Every structure is written in C-alpha cells, then in structure tokens.
XYZ file of C-alpha atoms in Angstrom:
410
model
C 53.124 -11.965 5.662
C 49.739 -11.193 4.161
C 50.013 -13.828 1.441
C 50.898 -16.501 3.984
C 47.962 -15.638 6.188
C 45.610 -15.641 3.219
C 47.010 -18.884 1.880
C 46.702 -20.532 5.289
C 43.095 -19.425 5.604
C 42.247 -20.767 2.146
C 43.904 -24.102 2.851
C 42.108 -24.396 6.149
C 38.662 -23.904 4.587
C 39.413 -25.714 1.325
C 37.859 -28.960 2.542
C 34.491 -27.228 2.965
C 34.447 -25.787 -0.564
C 32.390 -27.420 -3.297
C 32.730 -26.025 -6.799
C 30.007 -28.257 -8.195
C 26.420 -27.113 -8.486
C 24.194 -27.893 -5.515
C 22.344 -31.168 -6.032
C 18.594 -31.416 -6.180
C 16.846 -33.519 -3.597
C 14.217 -35.788 -5.088
C 11.008 -35.929 -3.139
C 8.082 -38.283 -3.255
C 5.723 -37.990 -6.197
C 8.323 -36.654 -8.621
C 8.751 -33.236 -6.988
C 12.163 -31.729 -6.467
C 13.701 -29.511 -3.865
C 16.625 -27.158 -4.033
C 18.780 -26.064 -1.096
C 17.656 -22.730 0.244
C 19.858 -19.895 -0.944
C 19.958 -16.291 0.253
C 19.611 -14.956 -3.296
C 19.832 -15.780 -6.942
C 23.001 -15.622 -9.004
C 24.248 -12.146 -9.794
C 22.060 -10.564 -7.106
C 18.887 -10.895 -9.215
C 15.832 -12.388 -7.551
C 13.046 -13.917 -9.596
C 9.516 -12.776 -8.749
C 6.964 -15.514 -8.223
C 3.355 -15.244 -9.369
C 0.866 -17.852 -8.254
C -1.206 -19.204 -11.139
C -3.337 -21.841 -9.392
C -6.501 -20.636 -7.612
C -7.696 -21.902 -4.235
C -11.305 -22.618 -3.242
C -13.034 -22.782 0.138
C -16.391 -24.516 0.616
C -18.075 -23.215 3.774
C -21.524 -24.139 4.997
C -23.844 -26.132 7.165
C -23.384 -29.867 7.768
C -24.961 -32.168 5.204
C -24.889 -29.720 2.275
C -22.695 -31.889 0.020
C -19.291 -30.274 0.528
C -17.499 -33.618 0.830
C -19.201 -34.830 -2.343
C -17.813 -31.826 -4.203
C -14.349 -32.637 -2.867
C -14.703 -36.177 -4.164
C -15.794 -34.878 -7.570
C -12.796 -32.527 -7.706
C -10.519 -35.432 -6.851
C -11.985 -37.610 -9.595
C -11.746 -34.884 -12.238
C -8.048 -34.211 -11.647
C -5.264 -36.356 -12.972
C -3.135 -35.834 -9.865
C -4.847 -35.265 -6.556
C -4.382 -35.906 -2.853
C -7.238 -35.940 -0.376
C -6.847 -35.699 3.365
C -8.834 -34.714 6.427
C -8.032 -32.072 8.978
C -8.864 -34.421 11.837
C -5.519 -35.456 13.298
C -3.581 -33.730 10.518
C -0.234 -32.289 11.608
C 2.363 -29.940 10.209
C 4.529 -32.839 9.067
C 1.588 -34.533 7.379
C 0.789 -31.416 5.365
C 4.352 -30.413 4.438
C 7.032 -33.077 5.006
C 8.566 -35.233 7.726
C 12.188 -36.153 8.454
C 12.570 -39.912 8.984
C 15.706 -41.861 9.746
C 17.110 -43.878 6.856
C 20.015 -45.817 8.334
C 22.597 -43.412 9.725
C 21.112 -40.462 7.812
C 17.757 -38.731 7.578
C 15.441 -38.581 4.596
C 12.440 -36.386 3.824
C 8.999 -37.835 3.249
C 6.643 -35.529 1.365
C 3.315 -34.527 2.853
C -0.047 -33.876 1.233
C 0.787 -30.436 -0.198
C 4.054 -31.647 -1.730
C 2.558 -34.857 -3.105
C -0.170 -32.824 -4.837
C 2.403 -30.768 -6.782
C 0.930 -30.104 -10.223
C -2.579 -31.156 -9.195
C -5.194 -30.577 -6.500
C -4.994 -31.018 -2.727
C -8.436 -31.612 -1.176
C -8.649 -30.981 2.566
C -11.863 -31.892 4.355
C -12.728 -30.589 7.835
C -10.301 -27.724 7.300
C -11.319 -25.941 10.507
C -10.223 -28.883 12.690
C -6.534 -28.346 11.882
C -4.720 -26.908 14.877
C -3.626 -23.287 14.609
C 0.087 -24.099 14.959
C -0.193 -26.703 12.184
C -2.342 -24.443 10.037
C 0.428 -21.829 9.917
C 2.482 -24.137 7.680
C -0.131 -23.766 4.913
C 0.478 -20.027 4.469
C 3.698 -20.410 2.497
C 2.410 -23.361 0.481
C -0.727 -21.501 -0.601
C 0.927 -18.222 -1.612
C 4.571 -18.920 -2.518
C 3.747 -22.540 -3.452
C 6.862 -23.799 -1.703
C 7.555 -25.554 1.579
C 10.705 -24.465 3.406
C 12.284 -27.262 5.408
C 14.888 -27.063 8.185
C 14.795 -30.448 9.899
C 17.469 -32.898 11.035
C 20.246 -30.947 9.343
C 18.341 -30.763 6.028
C 17.689 -27.245 4.771
C 15.855 -27.141 1.451
C 12.748 -25.887 -0.279
C 10.099 -28.237 -1.647
C 7.734 -27.349 -4.483
C 3.976 -27.469 -3.944
C 2.370 -25.859 -6.996
C -1.126 -27.174 -6.401
C -4.645 -25.862 -5.969
C -6.082 -26.209 -2.474
C -9.783 -27.045 -2.235
C -10.844 -26.966 1.403
C -14.217 -27.731 2.954
C -15.389 -27.037 6.473
C -18.453 -26.445 8.574
C -19.309 -23.119 10.109
C -17.780 -22.316 13.455
C -21.114 -21.545 15.078
C -21.916 -19.333 18.025
C -22.406 -21.008 21.386
C -24.177 -17.998 22.863
C -26.910 -18.075 20.223
C -27.213 -21.865 20.366
C -27.187 -22.045 16.584
C -24.670 -24.849 16.530
C -22.719 -25.016 13.278
C -25.300 -23.193 11.138
C -24.282 -20.242 9.007
C -25.098 -16.973 10.738
C -26.144 -14.424 8.123
C -25.822 -11.566 10.589
C -22.094 -12.262 11.128
C -19.166 -11.797 8.776
C -17.333 -14.513 6.916
C -14.394 -14.367 9.328
C -16.694 -15.081 12.259
C -18.528 -17.920 10.508
C -15.373 -19.627 9.286
C -13.212 -19.060 12.328
C -10.158 -18.672 10.072
C -7.648 -15.836 10.503
C -7.839 -13.118 7.817
C -4.320 -13.810 6.435
C -5.290 -17.398 5.677
C -8.807 -16.556 4.491
C -7.492 -13.985 2.007
C -5.428 -16.676 0.281
C -8.591 -18.352 -1.027
C -9.533 -16.917 -4.400
C -13.180 -17.904 -4.076
C -15.372 -18.779 -1.095
C -18.678 -20.539 -1.698
C -21.196 -20.651 1.140
C -23.753 -23.440 1.503
C -26.372 -22.137 3.895
C -29.620 -23.911 4.668
C -32.286 -22.884 7.148
C -35.408 -22.828 4.996
C -34.364 -19.893 2.772
C -33.310 -21.902 -0.256
C -35.257 -22.586 -3.408
C -35.811 -26.229 -2.418
C -38.243 -27.148 0.332
C -37.729 -29.922 2.856
C -40.019 -32.191 0.837
C -37.969 -31.548 -2.300
C -34.775 -32.438 -0.448
C -36.275 -35.687 0.821
C -37.560 -36.599 -2.641
C -34.147 -35.922 -4.147
C -32.399 -38.187 -1.639
C -34.890 -40.993 -2.228
C -34.679 -40.619 -6.021
C -30.880 -40.681 -5.881
C -30.834 -43.871 -3.809
C -33.413 -45.510 -6.102
C -31.484 -44.485 -9.197
C -28.243 -45.954 -7.856
C -29.981 -49.255 -7.015
C -31.674 -49.458 -10.410
C -28.431 -48.623 -12.180
C -26.602 -51.414 -10.370
C -29.331 -53.932 -11.261
C -29.308 -52.814 -14.901
C -25.525 -53.079 -15.144
C -25.685 -56.586 -13.734
C -28.429 -57.583 -16.173
C -26.681 -56.014 -19.176
C -23.292 -57.439 -18.317
C -21.555 -58.599 -21.482
C -23.954 -56.741 -23.790
C -22.306 -54.055 -25.911
C -24.333 -50.871 -26.154
C -23.870 -48.537 -29.136
C -24.271 -44.890 -28.188
C -25.061 -42.533 -31.089
C -22.531 -39.770 -31.695
C -25.243 -37.099 -31.454
C -26.137 -38.160 -27.900
C -22.686 -37.394 -26.468
C -22.699 -36.827 -22.727
C -19.964 -35.362 -20.556
C -18.831 -38.254 -18.412
C -16.214 -38.042 -15.668
C -13.609 -39.436 -18.016
C -14.384 -36.936 -20.769
C -14.329 -33.968 -18.389
C -11.090 -35.219 -16.864
C -9.423 -35.449 -20.264
C -10.710 -32.022 -21.260
C -9.378 -30.407 -18.063
C -5.985 -32.032 -18.619
C -6.026 -30.722 -22.196
C -6.908 -27.158 -21.174
C -3.960 -27.025 -18.765
C -1.651 -27.088 -21.775
C -3.006 -23.695 -22.885
C -0.315 -21.233 -21.797
C -2.135 -18.042 -22.933
C 0.896 -16.769 -24.836
C -0.838 -13.653 -26.202
C -1.307 -10.484 -24.197
C -4.728 -10.044 -22.574
C -7.287 -7.833 -24.220
C -7.374 -4.223 -23.056
C -11.141 -4.366 -22.479
C -10.715 -7.330 -20.126
C -8.045 -5.487 -18.162
C -10.207 -2.385 -17.815
C -13.229 -4.403 -16.677
C -11.287 -6.168 -13.918
C -9.573 -2.953 -12.848
C -12.857 -1.046 -12.646
C -14.535 -3.890 -10.792
C -11.727 -3.992 -8.228
C -11.875 -0.217 -7.805
C -15.646 -0.451 -7.344
C -15.215 -3.108 -4.662
C -12.689 -0.977 -2.813
C -14.911 2.090 -3.045
C -17.962 0.217 -1.758
C -15.908 -1.300 1.066
C -14.583 2.115 2.060
C -18.155 3.395 2.436
C -18.885 0.652 4.956
C -17.940 0.394 8.579
C -14.409 -0.864 7.889
C -11.534 0.705 5.976
C -11.429 -1.888 3.210
C -12.778 -5.029 4.795
C -11.841 -8.233 3.048
C -11.159 -6.444 -0.259
C -7.354 -6.350 -0.475
C -4.752 -6.448 -3.221
C -5.053 -10.228 -3.192
C -8.644 -9.792 -4.351
C -7.480 -8.350 -7.662
C -4.892 -11.109 -8.010
C -7.657 -13.647 -7.427
C -9.842 -12.048 -10.088
C -7.004 -12.191 -12.595
C -6.211 -15.841 -11.815
C -9.870 -16.786 -12.215
C -10.032 -14.935 -15.533
C -6.992 -16.835 -16.782
C -8.523 -20.123 -15.649
C -11.762 -19.304 -17.501
C -9.795 -18.430 -20.633
C -8.024 -21.797 -20.513
C -11.318 -23.563 -19.954
C -12.841 -21.870 -23.026
C -9.614 -22.522 -24.990
C -8.931 -18.866 -25.649
C -5.483 -17.727 -26.698
C -5.670 -14.780 -24.296
C -7.912 -13.332 -21.616
C -10.829 -11.782 -23.463
C -13.735 -9.585 -22.438
C -15.965 -12.651 -22.184
C -13.679 -14.120 -19.515
C -13.670 -10.910 -17.476
C -17.474 -10.617 -17.611
C -17.901 -14.244 -16.550
C -15.564 -13.787 -13.575
C -17.349 -10.632 -12.440
C -20.675 -12.482 -12.473
C -19.092 -15.475 -10.696
C -17.582 -13.242 -8.025
C -20.894 -11.479 -7.475
C -22.582 -14.842 -7.067
C -19.992 -15.751 -4.430
C -20.698 -12.438 -2.685
C -24.326 -13.363 -2.082
C -25.746 -13.527 1.418
C -23.115 -11.324 3.086
C -20.139 -13.387 1.916
C -16.550 -12.303 1.226
C -16.682 -8.587 1.734
C -20.373 -8.010 1.087
C -20.799 -7.179 4.775
C -18.360 -4.250 4.411
C -20.440 -2.343 1.868
C -22.912 0.265 3.022
C -26.556 -0.436 2.369
C -27.915 1.015 -0.859
C -24.533 1.945 -2.342
C -24.612 -0.406 -5.335
C -27.204 -1.287 -7.949
C -25.733 -4.731 -8.707
C -26.246 -6.091 -5.229
C -26.314 -9.879 -4.656
C -29.750 -11.261 -3.987
C -30.687 -13.077 -0.806
C -32.748 -16.298 -0.625
C -36.249 -15.399 0.486
C -38.763 -17.345 2.528
C -41.058 -18.039 -0.421
C -38.313 -19.632 -2.496
C -38.714 -17.133 -5.326
C -34.967 -16.622 -5.724
C -32.480 -19.482 -5.816
C -29.504 -19.346 -3.406
C -26.109 -18.205 -4.685
C -27.850 -16.152 -7.369
C -27.231 -12.766 -8.941
C -30.086 -10.717 -10.338
C -29.680 -8.215 -13.135
C -32.364 -5.605 -12.620
C -31.963 -4.149 -16.105
C -33.384 -7.241 -17.830
C -34.888 -9.182 -14.893
C -32.697 -12.304 -15.102
C -31.222 -14.523 -12.424
C -27.962 -16.451 -12.614
C -27.106 -19.024 -9.957
C -25.373 -22.382 -9.550
C -28.203 -24.208 -11.322
C -28.249 -22.169 -14.534
C -25.766 -21.146 -17.196
C -25.324 -18.616 -19.989
C -26.801 -20.744 -22.731
C -26.800 -18.357 -25.700
C -25.211 -15.177 -26.986
C -28.311 -13.133 -26.255
C -28.127 -13.902 -22.538
C -24.417 -13.176 -22.465
C -24.875 -9.859 -24.259
C -27.479 -8.851 -21.700
C -25.159 -9.688 -18.796
C -22.262 -7.925 -20.521
C -24.298 -4.754 -20.980
C -25.441 -4.835 -17.359
C -21.921 -5.400 -15.969
C -20.463 -2.614 -18.110
C -23.198 -0.208 -17.063
C -22.594 -1.168 -13.413
C -18.878 -0.471 -13.706
C -19.392 2.838 -15.536
C -21.722 4.066 -12.803
C -20.758 6.207 -9.836
C-alpha cells in the first residue's frame, strides 16, 4: 500500500538523515566556514554588503609601492603579505591536504587575513586562471570550496591592498612606464570586472613631470640612508639611557597609529547618515555618469560599484574622524580624495569629454609648478595633493563651497 511504500522509503534513507545542526569547520587563523546551502531557512536570503574597501597601487618601478605595502602591514593588527610571483589559486584561497585517511583544509592568504588586511605585491604576475579566484573574495568576501569531498564556504572579510607595475607597451618601447595617453585598463592589464572591485586606484607615474627633480630624488635617497645610519649609531650610544619626552611634543609613531586604527574599527556608525552627505555623494555620482556619457564610451569605468566605493570610503573616513554617522565633512573629503585619484587620466577620467567639467584634475607639468596627484580649486586658487592636508576650518570651508558649487552646476 501507499503507507508501506512511504515507510520503506523513509527507512531506507533514514541512515543519511541528520537532525542536528550542520557543524562549523574551523579554519586557520580563527576563521570559520559553514557548509554551502542552497538558501537560508524559511526561504529568506540575507543580502551581503561589503564594508571593507580595496586599494590598488599602480605605477612605475621604484616609486615606493612596496614600501607603502609594508607600512600598511605594520599599521594593521592582523595582516598577511604575499607576492604574486608563483602564487596559485590554492595559496590565495585554500588547499586540501591529506590528514591521515581524511582531508583537511589549509587556509590561504585571503582567508588568513580575515578581519585585517591582505597585501599582495606584484599583483599583475598572478596567472589569469588563479586571479579568477579573487573575484568572489573581494566582492562577496567569501571563498567557496569544493575539494576532496569538502564543500563549504570560508570567510575572508579583509581589505585587499595590491601593488603592481604598469603593463607597458612593447610597440612603443616604453617598458613598464605609465602611458598617459592610454586608459587605466591598458596600463594595468587587469580585466574590467576585477579592476572595478578596487575602491580606489592610486597611480605613481614618473617621467620628469613630477614636482621633484632628479636631483631632489637623489638628495632624498642619500638623506634617508644617512639618517638611518645616524639613528642606529645614536641608539647604540644612548642604549640604557632613559629619555623623557614632553607631553606637548607628542608624535604619531607606528604604535600610536596602529592603536588608533584598531580603536576606530570599533565605531559602528549606529546613527543614520546625514541627508546632506547623501545628496553630495548622489550628485557626485550622477555628475560622473553624465561626464562619462559625454565621452567616447557609454559609461566607461563609472559603474554602480563606483557609488558603492564612494559610500564605503565615506564610512571609513567617518570612523577615522570618530563621527557617530557619515557627515557632510566626510562626503566632501571623499569627493576631493576621489578627484585626486582621478588625476592624470586615471579611473574614468579618460572617458570624460574635454572641457565638460570645471573641477578637472590637474596634470603634472614640465616646470614642476603643480605637484602630482593634486586637485586644484579654481575658485580660490588652492592645490590639494598627497603632500598637503586640510589644516584648518577656513581651508575646509573653501573646499566645501567649491565642491558644492561644482555639484550644483550643469
């Protein structure tokens, strides 16, 4: 009968049933993985929003990109640094190794850096088939595994800071130098889906158009080497002597900055963002899309991910300033930062038609009158670049007025 057939089927498959909750698989570094499921309980699926920004350092050889990676590693409580040379898919995500009769998972660089920063040097040397494994880890911040009978999902909620040299053009014999006449996709050699996952791209281009001359660069290198030698000799001479530093002469050391960054991560921004900050970011994104549509392409590198990147950077700035919510000051600072990153035909600047915007990024000139990575506000004749900061309220008010007038324009 029907009951007998149903009862026989249930008894046959009873040994495969498990009423207990699925166990969590512990990974290296304290991260956990859950078995992959087709959906959440009750048919509801939680929506994931990435909160950690990613950064790409692109430029000519010898411009200090590896030094910045080392500084980022030292300023983070939990960090993993690796090189793209010889890096494989298993080394970035995870590997299945035999542990007696069974298999076990060994976490890779992206999983080990969960909750911190993953620094990848020579990012362009990673093979294309291995580079595809980074897509999920950078956007969904998970690593799906299906190896040796193990099907699970590892967590990799980390910020990726990658550094690489320019691809270079063999026909022009420029080597690995940054070609200002080409787009960012051509100079980096990265596919657009992967390049759009970076919230900010900073270009380090030399070639005699920077503010520093060749003599200044040589003097800086010599002074740095002399300072390191003198510091070592002084430390050896003053060994065992306690030095009292006055409280008024407080300096931001690596340890102090590291503690401050760890403290700012605890700021959850519980309050709703300010309406003015939302309008500024929305208008700026709409202005970018409009300028890109006037160019040769139909949108260029300005996609929906661009607005998500702007919002993540604004949240990060609010945490850094210890604000309880994203304020107008954070939105203005991110707009200026993004414009500085757009200098020299970088990240979508090549898609805008010439003469369509009055807040255009400045280019380094031959006379060294304008510093690289700078933004000039024509309304009050001020430059902001990587070597300066907004030191007082008067300077900030001037930049705020200029940004608001730029966004209210046509």
